[in-house]
Coordinates of C-alpha atoms in Angstrom, one line a residue:
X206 CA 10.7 -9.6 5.0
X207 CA 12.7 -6.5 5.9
X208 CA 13.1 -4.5 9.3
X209 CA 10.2 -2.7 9.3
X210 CA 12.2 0.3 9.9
X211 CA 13.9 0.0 6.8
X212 CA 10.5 0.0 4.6
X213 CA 10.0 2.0 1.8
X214 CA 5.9 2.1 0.8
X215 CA 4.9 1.8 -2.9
X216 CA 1.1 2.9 -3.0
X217 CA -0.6 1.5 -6.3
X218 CA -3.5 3.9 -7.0
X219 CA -4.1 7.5 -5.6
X220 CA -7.7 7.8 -5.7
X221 CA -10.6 8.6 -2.6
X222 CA -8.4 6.0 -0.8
X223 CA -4.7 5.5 -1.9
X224 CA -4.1 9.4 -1.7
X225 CA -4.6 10.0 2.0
X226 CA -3.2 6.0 2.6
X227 CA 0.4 7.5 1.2
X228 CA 0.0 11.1 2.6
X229 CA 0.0 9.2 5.8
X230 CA 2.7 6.2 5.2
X231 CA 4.8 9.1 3.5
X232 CA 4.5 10.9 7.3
X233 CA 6.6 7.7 8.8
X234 CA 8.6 6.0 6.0
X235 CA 9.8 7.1 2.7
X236 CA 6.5 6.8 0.2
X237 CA 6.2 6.9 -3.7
X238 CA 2.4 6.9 -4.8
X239 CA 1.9 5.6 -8.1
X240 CA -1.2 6.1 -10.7
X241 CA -1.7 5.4 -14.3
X242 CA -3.4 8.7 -14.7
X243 CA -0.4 10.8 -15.6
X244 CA -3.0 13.9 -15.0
X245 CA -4.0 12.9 -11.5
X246 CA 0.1 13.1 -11.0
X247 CA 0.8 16.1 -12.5
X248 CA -2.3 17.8 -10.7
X249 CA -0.6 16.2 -7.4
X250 CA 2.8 17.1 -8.0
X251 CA 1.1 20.7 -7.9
X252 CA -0.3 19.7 -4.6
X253 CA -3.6 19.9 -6.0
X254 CA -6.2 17.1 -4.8
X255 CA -9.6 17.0 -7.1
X256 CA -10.9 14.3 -4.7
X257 CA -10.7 17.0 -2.1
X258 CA -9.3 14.1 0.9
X259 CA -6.0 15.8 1.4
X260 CA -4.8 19.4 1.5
X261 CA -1.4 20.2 -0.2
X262 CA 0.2 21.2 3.4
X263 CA -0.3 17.9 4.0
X264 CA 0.9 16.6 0.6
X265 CA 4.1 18.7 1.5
X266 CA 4.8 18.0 4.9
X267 CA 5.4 13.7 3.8
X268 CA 7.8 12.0 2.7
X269 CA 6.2 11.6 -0.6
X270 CA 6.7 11.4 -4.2
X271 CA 4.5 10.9 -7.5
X272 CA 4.9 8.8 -10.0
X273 CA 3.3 7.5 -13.5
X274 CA 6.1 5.5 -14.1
X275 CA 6.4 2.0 -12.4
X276 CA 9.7 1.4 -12.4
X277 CA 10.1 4.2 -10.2
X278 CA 8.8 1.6 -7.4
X279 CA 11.1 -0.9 -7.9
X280 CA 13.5 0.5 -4.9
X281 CA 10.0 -0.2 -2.3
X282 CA 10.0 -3.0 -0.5
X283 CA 6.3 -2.9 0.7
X284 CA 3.3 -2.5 -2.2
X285 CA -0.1 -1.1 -0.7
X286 CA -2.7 -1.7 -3.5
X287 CA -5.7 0.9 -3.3
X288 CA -7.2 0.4 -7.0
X289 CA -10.9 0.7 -7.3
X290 CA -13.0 -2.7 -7.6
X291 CA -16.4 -2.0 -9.5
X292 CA -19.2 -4.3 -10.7
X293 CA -19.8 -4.5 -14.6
X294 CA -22.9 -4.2 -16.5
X295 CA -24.1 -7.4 -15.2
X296 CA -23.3 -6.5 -11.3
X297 CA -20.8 -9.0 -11.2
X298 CA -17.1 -7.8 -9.9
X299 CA -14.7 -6.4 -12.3
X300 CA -11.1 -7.0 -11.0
X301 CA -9.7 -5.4 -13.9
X302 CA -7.9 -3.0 -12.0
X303 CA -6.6 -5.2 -9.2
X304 CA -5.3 -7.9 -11.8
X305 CA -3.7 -5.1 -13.6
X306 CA -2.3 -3.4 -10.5
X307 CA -1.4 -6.9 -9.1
X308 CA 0.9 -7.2 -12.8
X309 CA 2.5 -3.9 -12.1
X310 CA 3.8 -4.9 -8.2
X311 CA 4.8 -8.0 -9.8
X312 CA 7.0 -6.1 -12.4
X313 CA 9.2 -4.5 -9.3
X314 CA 8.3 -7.5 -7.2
X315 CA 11.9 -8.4 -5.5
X316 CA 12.8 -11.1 -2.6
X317 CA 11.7 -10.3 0.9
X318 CA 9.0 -7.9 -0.5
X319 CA 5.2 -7.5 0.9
X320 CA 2.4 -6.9 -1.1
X321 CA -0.9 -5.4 0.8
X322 CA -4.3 -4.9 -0.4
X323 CA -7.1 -2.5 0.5
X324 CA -9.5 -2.8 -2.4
X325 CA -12.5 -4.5 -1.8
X326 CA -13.1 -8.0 -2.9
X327 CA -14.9 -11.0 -1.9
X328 CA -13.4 -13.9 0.7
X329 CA -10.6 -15.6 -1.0
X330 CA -9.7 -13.1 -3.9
X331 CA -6.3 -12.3 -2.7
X332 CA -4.7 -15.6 -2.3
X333 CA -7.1 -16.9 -5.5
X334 CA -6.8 -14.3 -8.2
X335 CA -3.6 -11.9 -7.0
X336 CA -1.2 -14.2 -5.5
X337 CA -1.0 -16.2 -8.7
X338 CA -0.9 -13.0 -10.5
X339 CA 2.0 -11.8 -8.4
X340 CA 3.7 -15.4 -8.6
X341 CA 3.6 -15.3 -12.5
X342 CA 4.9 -12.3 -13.6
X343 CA 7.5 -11.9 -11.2
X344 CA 9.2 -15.2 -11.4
X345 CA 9.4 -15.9 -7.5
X346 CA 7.4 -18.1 -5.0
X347 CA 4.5 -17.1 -2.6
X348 CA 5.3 -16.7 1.0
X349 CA 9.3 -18.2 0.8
X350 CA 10.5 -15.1 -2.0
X351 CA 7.2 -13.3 -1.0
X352 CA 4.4 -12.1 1.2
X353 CA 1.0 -10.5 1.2
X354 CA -1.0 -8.8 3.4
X355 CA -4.3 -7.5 3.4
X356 CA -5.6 -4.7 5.3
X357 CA -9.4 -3.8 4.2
X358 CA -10.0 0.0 3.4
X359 CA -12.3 1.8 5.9
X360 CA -12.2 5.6 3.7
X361 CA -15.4 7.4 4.0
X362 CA -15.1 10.2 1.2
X363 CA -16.2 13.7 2.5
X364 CA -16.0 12.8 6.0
X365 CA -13.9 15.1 8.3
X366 CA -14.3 13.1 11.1
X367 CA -14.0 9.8 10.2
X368 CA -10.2 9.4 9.1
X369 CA -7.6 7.0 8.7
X370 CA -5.9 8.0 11.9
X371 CA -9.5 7.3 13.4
X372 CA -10.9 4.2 12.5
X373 CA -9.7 1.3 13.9
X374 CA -7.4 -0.8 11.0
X375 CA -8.4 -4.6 10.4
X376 CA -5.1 -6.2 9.3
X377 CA -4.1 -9.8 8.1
X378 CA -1.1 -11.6 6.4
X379 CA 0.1 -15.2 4.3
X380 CA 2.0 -16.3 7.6
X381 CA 2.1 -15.4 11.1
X382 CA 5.1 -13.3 10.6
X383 CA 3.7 -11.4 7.6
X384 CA 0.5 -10.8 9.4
X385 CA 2.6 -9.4 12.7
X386 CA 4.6 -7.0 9.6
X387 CA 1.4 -5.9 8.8
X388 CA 0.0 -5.3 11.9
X389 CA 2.7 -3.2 12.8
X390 CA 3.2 -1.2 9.6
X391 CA -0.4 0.3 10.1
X392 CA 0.3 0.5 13.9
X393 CA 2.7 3.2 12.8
X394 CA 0.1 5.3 11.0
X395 CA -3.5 4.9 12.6
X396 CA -3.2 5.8 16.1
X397 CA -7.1 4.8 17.3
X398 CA -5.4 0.9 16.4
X399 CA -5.3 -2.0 15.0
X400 CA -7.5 -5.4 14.9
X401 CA -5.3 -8.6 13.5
X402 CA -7.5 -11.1 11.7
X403 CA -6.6 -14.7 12.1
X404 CA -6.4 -14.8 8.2
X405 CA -6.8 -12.8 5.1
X406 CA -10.0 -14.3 3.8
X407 CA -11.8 -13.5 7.4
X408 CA -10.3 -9.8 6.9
X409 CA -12.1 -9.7 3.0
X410 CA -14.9 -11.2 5.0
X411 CA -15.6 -8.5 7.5
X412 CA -15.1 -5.9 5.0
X413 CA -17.3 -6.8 3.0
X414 CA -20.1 -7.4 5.2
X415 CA -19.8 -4.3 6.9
X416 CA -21.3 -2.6 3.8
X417 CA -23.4 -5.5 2.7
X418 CA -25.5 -4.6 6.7
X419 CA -25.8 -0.8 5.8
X420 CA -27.3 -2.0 2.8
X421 CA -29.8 -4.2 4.0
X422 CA -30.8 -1.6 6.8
X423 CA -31.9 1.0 4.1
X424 CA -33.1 -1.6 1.7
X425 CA -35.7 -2.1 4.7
X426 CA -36.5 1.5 5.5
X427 CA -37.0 2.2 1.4
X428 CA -39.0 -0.6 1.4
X429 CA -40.8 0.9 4.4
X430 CA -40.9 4.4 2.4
X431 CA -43.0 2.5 -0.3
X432 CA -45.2 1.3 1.9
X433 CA -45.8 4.0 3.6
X434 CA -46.4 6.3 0.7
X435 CA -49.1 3.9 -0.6
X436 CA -50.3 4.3 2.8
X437 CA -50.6 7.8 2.9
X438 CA -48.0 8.1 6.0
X439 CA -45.1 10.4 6.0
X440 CA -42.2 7.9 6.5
X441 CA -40.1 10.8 8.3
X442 CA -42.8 11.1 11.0
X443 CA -43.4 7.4 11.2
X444 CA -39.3 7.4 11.9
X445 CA -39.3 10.1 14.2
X446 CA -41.9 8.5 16.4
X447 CA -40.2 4.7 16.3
X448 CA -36.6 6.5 16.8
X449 CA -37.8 7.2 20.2
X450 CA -37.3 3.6 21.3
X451 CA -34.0 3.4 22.7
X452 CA -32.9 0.2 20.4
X453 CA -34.3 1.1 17.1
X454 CA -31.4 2.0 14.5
X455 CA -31.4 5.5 13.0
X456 CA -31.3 4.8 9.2
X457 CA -33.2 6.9 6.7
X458 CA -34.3 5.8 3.1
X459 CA -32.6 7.1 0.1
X460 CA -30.4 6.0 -3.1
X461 CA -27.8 3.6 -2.3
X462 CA -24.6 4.1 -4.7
X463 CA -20.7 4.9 -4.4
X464 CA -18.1 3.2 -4.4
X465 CA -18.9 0.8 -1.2
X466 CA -22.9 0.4 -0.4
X467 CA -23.8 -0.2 -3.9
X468 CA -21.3 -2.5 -5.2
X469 CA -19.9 -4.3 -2.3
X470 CA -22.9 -7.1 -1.6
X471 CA -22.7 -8.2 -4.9
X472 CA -18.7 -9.2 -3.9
X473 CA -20.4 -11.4 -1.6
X474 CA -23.4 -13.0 -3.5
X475 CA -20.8 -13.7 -6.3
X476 CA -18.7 -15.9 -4.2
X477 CA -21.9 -17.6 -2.8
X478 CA -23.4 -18.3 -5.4
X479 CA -20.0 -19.7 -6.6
X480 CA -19.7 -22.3 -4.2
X481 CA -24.0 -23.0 -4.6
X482 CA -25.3 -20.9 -2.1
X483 CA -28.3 -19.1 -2.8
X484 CA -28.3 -15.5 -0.7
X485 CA -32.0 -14.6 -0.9
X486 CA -31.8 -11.7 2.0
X487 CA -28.7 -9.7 0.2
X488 CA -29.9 -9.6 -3.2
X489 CA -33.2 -8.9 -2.3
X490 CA -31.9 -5.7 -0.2
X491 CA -30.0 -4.7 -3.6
X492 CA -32.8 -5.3 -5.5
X493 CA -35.2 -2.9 -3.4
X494 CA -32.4 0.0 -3.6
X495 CA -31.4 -0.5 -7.1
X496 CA -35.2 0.8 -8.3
X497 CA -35.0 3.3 -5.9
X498 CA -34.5 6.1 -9.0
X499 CA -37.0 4.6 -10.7
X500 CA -39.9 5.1 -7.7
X501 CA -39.0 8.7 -6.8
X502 CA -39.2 9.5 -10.7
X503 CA -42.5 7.5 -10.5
X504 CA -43.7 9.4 -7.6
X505 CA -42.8 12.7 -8.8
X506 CA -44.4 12.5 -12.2
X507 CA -47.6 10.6 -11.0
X508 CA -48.2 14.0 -8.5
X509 CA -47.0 16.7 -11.6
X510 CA -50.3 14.6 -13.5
X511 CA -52.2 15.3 -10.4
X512 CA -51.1 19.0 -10.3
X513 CA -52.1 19.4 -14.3
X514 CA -48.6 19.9 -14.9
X515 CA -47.9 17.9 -18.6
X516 CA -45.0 15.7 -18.0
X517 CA -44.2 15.3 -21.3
X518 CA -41.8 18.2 -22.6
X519 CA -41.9 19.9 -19.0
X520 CA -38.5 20.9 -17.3
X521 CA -37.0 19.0 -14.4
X522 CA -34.0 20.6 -12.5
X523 CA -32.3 17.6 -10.5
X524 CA -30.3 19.5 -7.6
X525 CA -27.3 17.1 -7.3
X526 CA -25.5 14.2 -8.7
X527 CA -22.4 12.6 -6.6
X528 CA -23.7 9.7 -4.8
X529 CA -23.4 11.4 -1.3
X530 CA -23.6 14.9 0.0
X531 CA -20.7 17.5 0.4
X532 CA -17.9 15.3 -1.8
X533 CA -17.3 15.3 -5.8
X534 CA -17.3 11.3 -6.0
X535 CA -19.9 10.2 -8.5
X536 CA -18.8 6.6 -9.1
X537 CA -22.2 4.6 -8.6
X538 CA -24.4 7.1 -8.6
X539 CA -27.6 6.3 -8.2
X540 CA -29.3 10.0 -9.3
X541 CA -28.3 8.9 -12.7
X542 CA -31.3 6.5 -12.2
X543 CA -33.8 9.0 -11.0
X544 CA -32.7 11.5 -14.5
X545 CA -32.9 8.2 -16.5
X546 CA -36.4 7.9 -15.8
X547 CA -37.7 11.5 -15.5
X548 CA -36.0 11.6 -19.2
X549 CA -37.5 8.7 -20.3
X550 CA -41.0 9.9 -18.6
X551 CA -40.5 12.6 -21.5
X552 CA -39.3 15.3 -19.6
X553 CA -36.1 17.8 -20.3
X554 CA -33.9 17.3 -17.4
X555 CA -31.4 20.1 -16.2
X556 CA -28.5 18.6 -13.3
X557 CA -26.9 21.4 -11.2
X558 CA -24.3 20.5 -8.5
X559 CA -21.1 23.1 -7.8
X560 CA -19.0 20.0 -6.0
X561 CA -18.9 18.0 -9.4
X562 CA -16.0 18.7 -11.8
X563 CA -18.5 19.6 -15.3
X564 CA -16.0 17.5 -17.4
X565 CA -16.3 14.4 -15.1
X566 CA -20.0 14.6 -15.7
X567 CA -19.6 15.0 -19.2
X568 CA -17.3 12.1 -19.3
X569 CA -18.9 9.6 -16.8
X570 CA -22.5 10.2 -17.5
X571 CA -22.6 12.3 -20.5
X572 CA -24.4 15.3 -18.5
X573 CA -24.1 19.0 -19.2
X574 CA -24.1 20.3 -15.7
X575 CA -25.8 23.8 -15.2
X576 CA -23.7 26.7 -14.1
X577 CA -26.5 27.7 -12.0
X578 CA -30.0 27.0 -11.6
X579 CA -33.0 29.9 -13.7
X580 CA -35.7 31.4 -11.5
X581 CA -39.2 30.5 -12.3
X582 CA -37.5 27.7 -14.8
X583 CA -39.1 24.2 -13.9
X584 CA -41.8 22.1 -13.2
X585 CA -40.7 19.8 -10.9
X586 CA -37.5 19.7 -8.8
X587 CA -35.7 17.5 -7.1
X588 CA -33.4 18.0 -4.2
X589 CA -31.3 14.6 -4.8
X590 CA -28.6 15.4 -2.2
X591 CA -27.7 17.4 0.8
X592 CA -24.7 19.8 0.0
X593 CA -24.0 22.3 2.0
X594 CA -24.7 25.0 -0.9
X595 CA -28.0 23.6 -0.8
X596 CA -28.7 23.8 2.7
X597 CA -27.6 27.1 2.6
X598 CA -30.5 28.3 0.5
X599 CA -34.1 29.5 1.8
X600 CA -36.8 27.3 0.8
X601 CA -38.2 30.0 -0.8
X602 CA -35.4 30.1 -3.0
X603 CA -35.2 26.6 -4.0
X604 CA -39.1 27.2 -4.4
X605 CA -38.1 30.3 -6.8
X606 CA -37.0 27.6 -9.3
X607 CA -40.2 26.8 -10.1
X608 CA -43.2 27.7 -12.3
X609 CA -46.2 28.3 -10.6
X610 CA -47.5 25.2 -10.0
X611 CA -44.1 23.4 -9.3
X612 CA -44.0 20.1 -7.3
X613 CA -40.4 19.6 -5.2
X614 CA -39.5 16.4 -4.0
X615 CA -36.7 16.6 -1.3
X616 CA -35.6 13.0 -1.3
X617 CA -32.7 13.7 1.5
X618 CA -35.5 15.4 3.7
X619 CA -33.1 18.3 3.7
X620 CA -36.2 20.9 3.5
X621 CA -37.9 21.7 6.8
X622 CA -41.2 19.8 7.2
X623 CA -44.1 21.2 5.0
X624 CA -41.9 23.2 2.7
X625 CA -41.3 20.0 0.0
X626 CA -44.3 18.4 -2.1
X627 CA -43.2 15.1 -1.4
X628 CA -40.2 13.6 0.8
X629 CA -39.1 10.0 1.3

């Protein structure tokens, strides 16, 4: 391995995670961040960042260059790997990416070198599908000509306070010494610290259980929300009143997608069920969240039938479509469910949201996205997430929307009490 003050970082990937991982690497060692997407590079080379993470000041002020090209790595001695890591069609994990991205290090892969990896993936995946990967295509030999680390991603898109420099960095490595490279790398770039693992499989481990928790805590409270409208309770109040115990956790029902809540548990029930265990708990929690489109679609027509409104043919605006509030990222989301099944209810279904790019939503979802919302336009309308923009607006004027009778449901409870139809 080289002095660690002699490293030079290739990042592979410059999405939601690898852009701000090489902004800051590029602010303490020379950087080059590499993506496929020779748009995403040309738009960076501008300084402009469509993910909306970084700001081009901070672009500008690293050490950093852009690349499409992967031979333009091949003078780094450290490779950060920051590709995405989906589920396909039939939720199991799709390491397309990282086997591709693992082929590309390889290409540039000399002697002495360190390969990292932040994308998610179950316990075992690094050292089981990447390090042979790496070993293949680049002709040398796992921890004598090279190393690996792996150092768990912790990005939380559209949060301005929760930041690289701020969350504490789980790291790991092949050997002791790799691991103690590792450590130190990040040390030089995330002040709040560092947390060695004893191994990189513990460090997939614990990444991939933190999400797989947050998960199964809103699986419970949807399940609770379904309960309690078949009750006839308002879940928020029921919350409210239980939130007042000291001990009970604050988590609020709602759709579960992106890049990390939605995906990540089924990482982990892969690799159980691969080696025969059953994990009854974890898929049932994904199970519960997964029809969550499906019951507020359900629950909004069934109370437009109750209002006389004819579901069939009416208009539904859908206000929102990334899979979290106040950030462009619609990877997962899970309002795609909840315009699924209003459309196949029979209604015509208009999606406004200003934060989403419309040709990413054309290309991702094939959705039109509205320009802007028409007074007295819709039947029904749904308040699927929490921007800012929206939060802005008067109820009356989300209420000016509608047709007289129109039936809101606000499924973030955005809406001050009384002013929706119908709320998780």
């Amino acid at each position: 391995m080289t002095d660690i003050e002699k490293s030079t970082i290739g990042v592979i990937g410059l999405g939601y995670v690898g852009l701000p991982l090489a902004v800051a690497f590029g602010h303490a060692f020379p950087t080059i961040g590499f993506d496929t997407n020779e748009y995403r590079i040309a738009e960076l080379r501008a300084g402009n960042d469509r993910t909306r993470e970084v700001d081009a000041d901070e672009i500008d002020a690293a050490a950093l260059t852009f690349s499409d090209t992967i031979g333009d790595l091949a003078g780094c001695n450290v490779y950060v790997v920051t590709v995405p890591t989906p589920i396909d069609e039939h939720k199991r994990p799709d390491l397309g990416a990282l086997k591709s991205a693992s082929a590309s290090a390889a290409s540039v892969l000399s002697a002495g070198d360190v390969v990292v990896y932040e994308s998610t993936v179950y316990p075992g995946a690094t050292e089981e599908i990447c390090v042979p990967i790496l070993e293949s295509e680049s002709g040398l030999t796992f921890n004598r000509d090279f190393f690996v680390g792996y150092s768990p991603e912790r990005i939380n898109p559209g949060d301005r306070e929760h930041r690289l420099a701020t969350i504490i960095k789980v790291t790991s490595g092949s050997t002791p010494e790799a691991a103690d490279f590792v450590d130190a790398l990040y040390a030089r770039i995330v002040p709040a610290g560092t947390h060695r693992a004893s191994s990189i499989r513990v460090a997939e481990a614990a990444k991939v259980i933190e999400n797989t928790q947050r998960d199964l805590n809103i699986a419970l409270i949807n399940e609770l929300a379904l309960l309690f409208d078949a009750l006839d309770l308002d879940t928020q109040e029921v919350l409210e009143a239980a939130g007042t115990k000291w001990n009970f956790l604050p988590f609020q029902p709602g759709l579960v997608g992106g890049h990390c809540i939605g995906v990540d548990p089924y990482y982990l029930t892969y690799k159980a069920e691969e080696v025969g265990y059953n994990p009854e708990v974890i898929l049932a929690g994904r199970r519960i969240n997964d029809r969550m489109g499906a019951q507020i679609a359900d629950r909004l027509v069934r109370m437009m039938a109750e209002r006389n409104i004819k579901v069939v043919g009416s208009k539904i605006l859908i206000m929102g479509l990334t899979f979290k509030e106040d950030c462009p990222d619609i990877r997962n989301t899970r309002v795609v469910d909840v315009i699924d099944a209003c459309r196949g209810h029979g209604a015509l279904v208009e999606v406004y949201d200003p934060w989403v790019d419309t040709d990413q939503a054309r290309e991702e979802y094939n959705i039109e996205l509205l320009d802007a919302p028409q007074d007295g336009h819709y039947d029904a309308i749904v308040v699927a997430v929490a921007h800012q923009p929206f939060r802005d607006l008067a109820p009356d004027q989300i209420r000016a929307y509608g047709r007289v009778p129109c039936v809101i449901f606000d499924v973030k409870g955005m809406l001050p009490p009384g002013t929706a139809d119908a709320r998780l």
